[in-house]
Coordinates of N, CA and C in Angstrom, one line a residue:
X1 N 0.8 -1.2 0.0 CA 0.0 0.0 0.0 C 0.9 1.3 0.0
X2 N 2.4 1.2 1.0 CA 2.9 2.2 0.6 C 3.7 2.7 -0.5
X3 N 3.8 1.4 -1.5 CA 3.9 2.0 -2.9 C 3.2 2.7 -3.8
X4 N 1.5 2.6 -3.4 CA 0.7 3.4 -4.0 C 0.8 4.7 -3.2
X5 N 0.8 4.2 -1.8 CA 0.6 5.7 -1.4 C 1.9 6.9 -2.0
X6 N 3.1 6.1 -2.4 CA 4.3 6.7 -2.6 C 3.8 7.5 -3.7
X7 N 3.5 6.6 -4.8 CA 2.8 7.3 -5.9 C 1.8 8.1 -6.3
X8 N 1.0 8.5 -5.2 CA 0.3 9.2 -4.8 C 0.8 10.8 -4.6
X9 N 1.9 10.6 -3.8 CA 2.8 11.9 -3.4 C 3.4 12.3 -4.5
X10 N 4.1 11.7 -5.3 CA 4.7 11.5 -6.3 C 3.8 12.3 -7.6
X11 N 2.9 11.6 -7.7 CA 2.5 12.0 -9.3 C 1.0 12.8 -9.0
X12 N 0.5 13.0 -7.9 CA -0.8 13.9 -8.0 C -0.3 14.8 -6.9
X13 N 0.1 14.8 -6.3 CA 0.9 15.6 -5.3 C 2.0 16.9 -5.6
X14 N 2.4 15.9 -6.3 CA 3.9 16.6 -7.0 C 4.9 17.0 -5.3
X15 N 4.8 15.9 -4.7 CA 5.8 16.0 -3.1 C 6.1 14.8 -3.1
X16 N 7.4 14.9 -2.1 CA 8.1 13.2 -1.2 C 6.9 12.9 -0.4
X17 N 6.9 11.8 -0.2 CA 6.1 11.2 0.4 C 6.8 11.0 2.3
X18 N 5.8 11.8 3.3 CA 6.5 11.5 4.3 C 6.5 10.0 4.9
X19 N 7.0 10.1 5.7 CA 6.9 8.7 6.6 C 5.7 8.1 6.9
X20 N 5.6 7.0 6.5 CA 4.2 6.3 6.6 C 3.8 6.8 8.3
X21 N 4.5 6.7 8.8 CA 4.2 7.4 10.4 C 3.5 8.5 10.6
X22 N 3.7 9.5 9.7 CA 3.4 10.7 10.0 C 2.3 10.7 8.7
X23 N 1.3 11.2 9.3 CA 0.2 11.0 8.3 C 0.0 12.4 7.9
X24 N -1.1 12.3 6.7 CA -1.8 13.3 6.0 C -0.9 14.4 5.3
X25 N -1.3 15.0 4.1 CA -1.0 15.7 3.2 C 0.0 17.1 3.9
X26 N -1.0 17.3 5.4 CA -0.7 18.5 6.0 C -1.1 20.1 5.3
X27 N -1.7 19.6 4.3 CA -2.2 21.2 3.9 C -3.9 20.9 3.6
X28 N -4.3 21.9 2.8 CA -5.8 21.6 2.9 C -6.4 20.4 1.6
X29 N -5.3 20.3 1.1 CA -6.1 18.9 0.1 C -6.6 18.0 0.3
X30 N -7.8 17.6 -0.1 CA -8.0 16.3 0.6 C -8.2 15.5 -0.9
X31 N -7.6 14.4 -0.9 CA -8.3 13.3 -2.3 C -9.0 12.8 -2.2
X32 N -9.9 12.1 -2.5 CA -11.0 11.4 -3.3 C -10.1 9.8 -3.4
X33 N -10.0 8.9 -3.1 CA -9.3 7.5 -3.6 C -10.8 6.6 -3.5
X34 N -10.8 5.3 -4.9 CA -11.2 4.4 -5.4 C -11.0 3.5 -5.2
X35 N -11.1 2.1 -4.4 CA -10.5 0.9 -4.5 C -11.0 0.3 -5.4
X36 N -10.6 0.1 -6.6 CA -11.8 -1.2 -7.5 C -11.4 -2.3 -7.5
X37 N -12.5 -2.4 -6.6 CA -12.0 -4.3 -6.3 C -11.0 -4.7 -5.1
X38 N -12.0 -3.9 -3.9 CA -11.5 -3.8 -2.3 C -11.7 -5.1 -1.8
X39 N -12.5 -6.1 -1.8 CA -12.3 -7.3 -1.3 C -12.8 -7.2 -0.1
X40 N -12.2 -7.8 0.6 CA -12.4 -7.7 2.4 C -11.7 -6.3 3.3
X41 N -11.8 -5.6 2.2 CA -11.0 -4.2 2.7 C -9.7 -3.4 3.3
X42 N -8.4 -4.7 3.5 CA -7.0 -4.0 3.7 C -6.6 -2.8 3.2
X43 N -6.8 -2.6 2.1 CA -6.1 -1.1 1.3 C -7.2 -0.2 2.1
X44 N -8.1 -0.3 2.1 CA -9.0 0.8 2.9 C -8.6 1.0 4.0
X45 N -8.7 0.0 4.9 CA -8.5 0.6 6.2 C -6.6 1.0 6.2
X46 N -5.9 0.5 5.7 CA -4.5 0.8 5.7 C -4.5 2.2 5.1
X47 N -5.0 2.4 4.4 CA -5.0 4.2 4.0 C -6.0 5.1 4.8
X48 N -7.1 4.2 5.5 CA -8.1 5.1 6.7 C -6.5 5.8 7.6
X49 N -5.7 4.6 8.0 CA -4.9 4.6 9.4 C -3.7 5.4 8.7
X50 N -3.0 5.1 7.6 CA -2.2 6.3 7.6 C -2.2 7.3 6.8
X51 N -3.5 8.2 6.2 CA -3.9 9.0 5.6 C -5.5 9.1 6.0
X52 N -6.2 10.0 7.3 CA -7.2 9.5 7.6 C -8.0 10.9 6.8
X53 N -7.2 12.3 6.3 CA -7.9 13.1 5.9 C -8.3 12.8 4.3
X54 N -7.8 11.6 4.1 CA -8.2 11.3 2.4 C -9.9 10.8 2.9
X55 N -10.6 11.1 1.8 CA -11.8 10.0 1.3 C -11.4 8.9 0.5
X56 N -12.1 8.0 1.3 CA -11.9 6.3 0.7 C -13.6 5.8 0.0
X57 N -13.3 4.9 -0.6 CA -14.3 4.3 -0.7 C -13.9 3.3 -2.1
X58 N -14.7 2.0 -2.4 CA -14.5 0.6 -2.9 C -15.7 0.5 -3.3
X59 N -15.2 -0.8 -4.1 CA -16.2 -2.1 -4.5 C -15.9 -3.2 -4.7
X60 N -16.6 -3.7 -4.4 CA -16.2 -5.3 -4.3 C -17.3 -6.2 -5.0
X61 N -17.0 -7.3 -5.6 CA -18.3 -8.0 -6.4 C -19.0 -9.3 -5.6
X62 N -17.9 -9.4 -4.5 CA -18.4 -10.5 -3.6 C -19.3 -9.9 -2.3
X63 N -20.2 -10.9 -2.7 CA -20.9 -10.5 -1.4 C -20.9 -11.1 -0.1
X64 N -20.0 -12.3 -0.1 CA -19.6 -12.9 1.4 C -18.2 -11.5 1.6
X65 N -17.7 -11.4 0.7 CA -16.3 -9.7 1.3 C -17.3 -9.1 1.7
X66 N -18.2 -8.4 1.0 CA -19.0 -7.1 1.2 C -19.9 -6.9 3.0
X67 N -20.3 -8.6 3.4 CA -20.9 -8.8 4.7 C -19.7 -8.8 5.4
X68 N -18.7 -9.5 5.1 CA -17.9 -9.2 6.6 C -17.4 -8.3 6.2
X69 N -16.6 -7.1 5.5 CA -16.6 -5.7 5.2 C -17.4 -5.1 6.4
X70 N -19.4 -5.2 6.4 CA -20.2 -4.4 7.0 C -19.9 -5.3 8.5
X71 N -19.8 -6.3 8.6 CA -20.2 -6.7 10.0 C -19.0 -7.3 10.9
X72 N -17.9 -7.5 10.3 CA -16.7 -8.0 10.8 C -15.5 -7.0 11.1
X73 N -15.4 -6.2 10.3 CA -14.2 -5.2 10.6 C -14.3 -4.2 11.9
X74 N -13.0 -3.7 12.5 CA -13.3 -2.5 13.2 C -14.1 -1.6 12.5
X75 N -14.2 -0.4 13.6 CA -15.2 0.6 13.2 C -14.5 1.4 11.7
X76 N -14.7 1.6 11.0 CA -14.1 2.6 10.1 C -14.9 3.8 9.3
X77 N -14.1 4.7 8.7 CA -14.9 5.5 7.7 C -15.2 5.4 6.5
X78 N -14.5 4.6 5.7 CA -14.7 4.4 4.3 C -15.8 3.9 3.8
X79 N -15.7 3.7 2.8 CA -17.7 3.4 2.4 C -17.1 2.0 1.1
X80 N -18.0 1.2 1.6 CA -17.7 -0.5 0.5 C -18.9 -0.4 0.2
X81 N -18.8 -1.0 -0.9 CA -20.4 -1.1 -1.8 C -20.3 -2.2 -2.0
X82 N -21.1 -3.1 -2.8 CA -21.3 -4.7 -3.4 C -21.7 -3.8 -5.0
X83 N -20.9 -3.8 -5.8 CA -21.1 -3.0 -6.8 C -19.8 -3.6 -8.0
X84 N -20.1 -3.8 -9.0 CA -19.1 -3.5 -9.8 C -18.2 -2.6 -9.8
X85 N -16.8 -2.9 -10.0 CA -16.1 -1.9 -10.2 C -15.8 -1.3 -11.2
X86 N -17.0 -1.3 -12.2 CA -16.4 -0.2 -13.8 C -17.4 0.5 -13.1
X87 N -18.2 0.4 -12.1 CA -19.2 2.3 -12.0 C -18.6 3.1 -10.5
X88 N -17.5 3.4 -10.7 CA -17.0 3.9 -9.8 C -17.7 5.2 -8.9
X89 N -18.8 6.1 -10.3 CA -19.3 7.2 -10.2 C -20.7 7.0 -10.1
X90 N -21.3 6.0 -9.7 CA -22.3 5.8 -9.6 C -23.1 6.8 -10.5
X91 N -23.4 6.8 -12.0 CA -24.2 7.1 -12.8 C -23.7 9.3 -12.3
X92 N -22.6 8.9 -11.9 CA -22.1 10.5 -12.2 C -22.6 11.4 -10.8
X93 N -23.1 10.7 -9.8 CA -23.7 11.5 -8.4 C -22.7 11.8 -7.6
X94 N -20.9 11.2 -7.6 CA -20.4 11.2 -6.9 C -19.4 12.1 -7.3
X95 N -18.8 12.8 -6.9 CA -17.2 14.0 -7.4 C -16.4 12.8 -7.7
X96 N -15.6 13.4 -8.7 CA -14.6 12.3 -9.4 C -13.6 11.9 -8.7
X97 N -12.6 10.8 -8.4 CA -11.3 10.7 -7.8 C -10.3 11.1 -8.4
X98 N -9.1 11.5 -7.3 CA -7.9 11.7 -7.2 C -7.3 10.2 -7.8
X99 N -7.5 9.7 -7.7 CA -6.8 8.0 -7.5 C -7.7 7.0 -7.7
X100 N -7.5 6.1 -8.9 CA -8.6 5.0 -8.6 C -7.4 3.8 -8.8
X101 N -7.3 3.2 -7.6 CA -6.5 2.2 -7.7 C -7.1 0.5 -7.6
X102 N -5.7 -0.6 -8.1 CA -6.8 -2.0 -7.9 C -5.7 -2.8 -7.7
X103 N -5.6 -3.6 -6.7 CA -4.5 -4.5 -6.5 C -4.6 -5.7 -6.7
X104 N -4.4 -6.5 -7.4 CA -4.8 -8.2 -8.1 C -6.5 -8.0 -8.1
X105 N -6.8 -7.4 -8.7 CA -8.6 -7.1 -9.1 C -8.8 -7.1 -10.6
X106 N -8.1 -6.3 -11.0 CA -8.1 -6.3 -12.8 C -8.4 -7.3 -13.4
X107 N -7.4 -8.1 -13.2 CA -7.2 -9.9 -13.6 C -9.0 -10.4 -14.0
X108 N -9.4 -9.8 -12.9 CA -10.9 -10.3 -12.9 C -12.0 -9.6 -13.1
X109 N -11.5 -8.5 -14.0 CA -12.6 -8.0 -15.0 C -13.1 -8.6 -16.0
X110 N -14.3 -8.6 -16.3 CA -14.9 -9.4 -17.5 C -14.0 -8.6 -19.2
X111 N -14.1 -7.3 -18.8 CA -13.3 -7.0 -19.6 C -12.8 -5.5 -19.3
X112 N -11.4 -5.6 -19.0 CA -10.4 -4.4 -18.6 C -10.3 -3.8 -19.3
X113 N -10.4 -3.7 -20.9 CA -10.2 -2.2 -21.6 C -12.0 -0.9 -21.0
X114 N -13.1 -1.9 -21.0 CA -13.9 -1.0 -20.5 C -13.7 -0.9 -19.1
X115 N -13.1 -1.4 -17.9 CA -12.7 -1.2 -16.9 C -11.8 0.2 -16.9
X116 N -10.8 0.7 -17.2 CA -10.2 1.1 -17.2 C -10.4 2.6 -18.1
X117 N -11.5 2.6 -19.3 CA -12.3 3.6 -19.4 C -13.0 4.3 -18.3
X118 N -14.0 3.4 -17.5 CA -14.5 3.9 -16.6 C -13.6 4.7 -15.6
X119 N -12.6 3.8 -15.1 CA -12.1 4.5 -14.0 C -11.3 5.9 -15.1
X120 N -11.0 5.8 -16.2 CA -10.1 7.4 -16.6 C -11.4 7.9 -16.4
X121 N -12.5 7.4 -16.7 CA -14.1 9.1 -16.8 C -13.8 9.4 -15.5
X122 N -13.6 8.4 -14.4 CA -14.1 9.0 -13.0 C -12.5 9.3 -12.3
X123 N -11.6 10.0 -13.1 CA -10.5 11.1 -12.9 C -10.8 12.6 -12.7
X124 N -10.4 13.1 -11.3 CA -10.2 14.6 -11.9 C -9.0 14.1 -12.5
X125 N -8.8 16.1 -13.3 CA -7.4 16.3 -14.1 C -6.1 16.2 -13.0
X126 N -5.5 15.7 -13.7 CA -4.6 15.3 -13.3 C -4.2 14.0 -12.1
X127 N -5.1 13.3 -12.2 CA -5.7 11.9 -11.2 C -4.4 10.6 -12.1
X128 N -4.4 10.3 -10.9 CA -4.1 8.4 -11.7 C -4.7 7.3 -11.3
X129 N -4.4 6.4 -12.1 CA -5.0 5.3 -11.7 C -3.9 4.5 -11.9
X130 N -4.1 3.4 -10.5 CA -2.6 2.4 -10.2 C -3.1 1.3 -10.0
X131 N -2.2 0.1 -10.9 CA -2.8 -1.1 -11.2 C -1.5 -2.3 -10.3
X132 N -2.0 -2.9 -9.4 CA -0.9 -4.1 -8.9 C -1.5 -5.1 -9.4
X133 N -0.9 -6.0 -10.3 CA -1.6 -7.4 -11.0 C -0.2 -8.1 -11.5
X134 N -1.1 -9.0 -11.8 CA -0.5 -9.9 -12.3 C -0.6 -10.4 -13.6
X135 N 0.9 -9.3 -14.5 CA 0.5 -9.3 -16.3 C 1.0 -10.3 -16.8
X136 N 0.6 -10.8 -18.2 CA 1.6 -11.2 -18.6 C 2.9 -11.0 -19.6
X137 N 3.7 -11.7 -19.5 CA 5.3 -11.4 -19.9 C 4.9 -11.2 -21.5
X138 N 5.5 -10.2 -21.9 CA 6.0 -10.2 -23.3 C 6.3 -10.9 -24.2
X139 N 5.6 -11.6 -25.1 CA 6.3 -12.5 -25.6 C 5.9 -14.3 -25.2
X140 N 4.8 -13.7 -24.4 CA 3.8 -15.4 -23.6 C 2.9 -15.5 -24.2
X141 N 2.8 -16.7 -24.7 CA 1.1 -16.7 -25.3 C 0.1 -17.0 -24.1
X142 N -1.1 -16.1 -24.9 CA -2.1 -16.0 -24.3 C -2.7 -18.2 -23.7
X143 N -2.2 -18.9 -24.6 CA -2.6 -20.1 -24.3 C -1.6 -21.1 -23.9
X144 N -0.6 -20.5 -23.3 CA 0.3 -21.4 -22.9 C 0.1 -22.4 -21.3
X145 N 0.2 -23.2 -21.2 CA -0.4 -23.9 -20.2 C -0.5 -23.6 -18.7
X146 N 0.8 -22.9 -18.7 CA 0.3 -22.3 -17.5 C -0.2 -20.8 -17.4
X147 N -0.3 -20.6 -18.1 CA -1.2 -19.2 -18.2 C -2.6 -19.5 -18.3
X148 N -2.7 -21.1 -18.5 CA -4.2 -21.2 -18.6 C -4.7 -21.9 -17.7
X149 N -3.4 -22.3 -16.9 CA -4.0 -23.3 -15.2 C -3.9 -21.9 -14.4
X150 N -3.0 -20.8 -14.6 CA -3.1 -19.6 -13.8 C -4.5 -18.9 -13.6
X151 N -4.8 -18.5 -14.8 CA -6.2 -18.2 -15.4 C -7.5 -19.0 -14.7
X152 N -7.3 -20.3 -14.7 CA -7.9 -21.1 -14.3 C -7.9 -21.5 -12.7
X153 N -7.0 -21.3 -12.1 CA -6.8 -21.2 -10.4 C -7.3 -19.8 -9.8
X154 N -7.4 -18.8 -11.0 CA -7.7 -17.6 -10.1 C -8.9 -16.8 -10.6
X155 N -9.3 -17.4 -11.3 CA -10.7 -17.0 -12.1 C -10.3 -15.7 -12.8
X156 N -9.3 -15.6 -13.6 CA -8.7 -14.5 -14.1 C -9.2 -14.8 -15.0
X157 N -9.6 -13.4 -15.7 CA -10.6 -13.2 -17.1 C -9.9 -12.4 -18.0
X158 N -8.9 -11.3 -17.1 CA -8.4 -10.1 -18.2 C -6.9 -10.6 -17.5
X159 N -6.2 -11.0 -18.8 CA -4.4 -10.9 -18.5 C -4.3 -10.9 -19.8
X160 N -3.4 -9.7 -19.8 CA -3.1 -9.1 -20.5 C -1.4 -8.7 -20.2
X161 N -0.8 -7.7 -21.0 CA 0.5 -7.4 -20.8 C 0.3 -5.9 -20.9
X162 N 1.6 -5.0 -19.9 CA 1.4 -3.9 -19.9 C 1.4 -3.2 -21.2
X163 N 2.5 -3.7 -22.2 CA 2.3 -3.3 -23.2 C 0.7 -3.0 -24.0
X164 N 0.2 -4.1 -23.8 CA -1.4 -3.7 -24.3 C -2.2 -3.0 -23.4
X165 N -2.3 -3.0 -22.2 CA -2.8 -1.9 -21.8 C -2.3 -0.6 -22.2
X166 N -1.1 -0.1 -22.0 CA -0.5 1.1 -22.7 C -0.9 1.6 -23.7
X167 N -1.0 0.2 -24.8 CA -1.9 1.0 -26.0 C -3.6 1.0 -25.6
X168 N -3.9 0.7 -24.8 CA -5.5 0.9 -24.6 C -5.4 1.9 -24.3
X169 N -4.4 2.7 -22.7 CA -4.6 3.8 -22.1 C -4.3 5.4 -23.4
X170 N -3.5 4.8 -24.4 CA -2.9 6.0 -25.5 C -4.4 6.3 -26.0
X171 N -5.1 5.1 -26.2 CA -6.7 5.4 -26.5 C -7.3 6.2 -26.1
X172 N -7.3 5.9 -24.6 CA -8.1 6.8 -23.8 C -7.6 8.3 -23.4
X173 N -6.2 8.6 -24.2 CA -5.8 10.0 -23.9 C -5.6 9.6 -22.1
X174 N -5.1 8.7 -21.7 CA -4.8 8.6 -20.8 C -3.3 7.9 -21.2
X175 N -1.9 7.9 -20.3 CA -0.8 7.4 -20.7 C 0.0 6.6 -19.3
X176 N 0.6 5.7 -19.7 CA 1.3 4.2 -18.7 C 2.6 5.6 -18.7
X177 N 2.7 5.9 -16.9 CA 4.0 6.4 -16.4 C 4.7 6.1 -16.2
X178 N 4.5 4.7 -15.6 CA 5.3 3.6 -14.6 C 5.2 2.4 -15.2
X179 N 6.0 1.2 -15.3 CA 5.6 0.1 -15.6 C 6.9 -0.5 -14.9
X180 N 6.4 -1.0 -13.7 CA 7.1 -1.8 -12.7 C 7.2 -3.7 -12.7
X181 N 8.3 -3.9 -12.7 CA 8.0 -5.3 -12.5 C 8.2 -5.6 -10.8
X182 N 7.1 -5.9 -10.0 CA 7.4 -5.5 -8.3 C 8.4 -7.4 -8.3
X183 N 7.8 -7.9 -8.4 CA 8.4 -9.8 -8.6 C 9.9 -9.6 -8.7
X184 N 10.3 -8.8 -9.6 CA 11.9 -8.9 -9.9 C 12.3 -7.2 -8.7
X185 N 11.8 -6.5 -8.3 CA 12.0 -5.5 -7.7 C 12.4 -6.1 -6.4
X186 N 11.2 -6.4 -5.6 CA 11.4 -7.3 -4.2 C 11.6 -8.4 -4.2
X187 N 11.7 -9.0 -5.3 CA 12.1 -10.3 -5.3 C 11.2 -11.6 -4.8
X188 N 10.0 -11.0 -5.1 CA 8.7 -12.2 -4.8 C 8.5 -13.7 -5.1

């Protein structure tokens, strides 16, 4: 989480990021952040506790996540829905986000190029959207066996490679800033 949050400071901020210790922006900004595809809600509450002046809020498609979300967690502020995550803006009622992020959620879009539309509509200017998944390598076929026991173990619908996303986001007038490999980074 605190790689997104880093990225956060970084690229909508335009500041270092302080010490996960020392919380909040410290001036009067407050962001807007999206989880698509919050689950049982760690990224939420981990950004409630060290960024509490941001607004949070998710979706999750499960509805066994979505009950213990309401009835299992400490008390919190963020708001979970049982909603798809391509309607981040609920039909446009909601102010746009600063950030709409998804951490191994993508994978399980029915289909991530309209995923990924939605979340650039529900950008302010100058917003990002930060993706942790699991892509595939360059140069893998789409049917190679284990990409299809992978697919198959995790109910992954959208894998794809960053490169193809890149060119979806060039589509959308939206552009890939970063393309991290975290597996060879940390060494997962």
């Amino acid at each position: 989480y605190d790689l997104i949050r880093q990225a956060i400071y970084d690229l909508v901020l335009n500041k270092i990021a302080p010490p996960p210790e020392s919380s909040s922006t410290s001036d009067d900004t407050v962001l807007r952040l999206f989880d698509a595809g919050c689950g049982l809600g760690p990224g939420l509450m981990w950004f409630e506790q060290h960024e509490p002046d941001w607004e949070l809020g998710g979706h999750t498609i499960s509805e066994d996540q979505h009950k213990w979300i309401i009835n299992e967690l400490p008390r919190h502020k963020f708001e979970a829905k049982l909603r798809t995550y391509d309607e981040p803006l609920e039909d446009g009622s909601v102010p746009a986000f600063s950030v709409v992020y998804s951490i191994e959620a993508a994978i399980h879009s029915p289909n991530l190029k309209t995923s990924l539309q939605a979340w650039s509509k529900a950008l302010l200017p100058g917003g990002v959207i930060v993706l942790i998944d699991d892509f595939l390598s360059v140069g893998v076929p789409k049917d190679d066996p284990d990409v299809t026991l992978f697919a198959k173990s995790w109910l992954a619908t959208s894998i794809f490679t960053t490169t193809e996303i890149s060119n979806w986001a060039d589509q959308m007038d939206i552009s890939l800033v970063r393309d991290l490999d975290l597996g060879s980074i940390y060494q997962i």
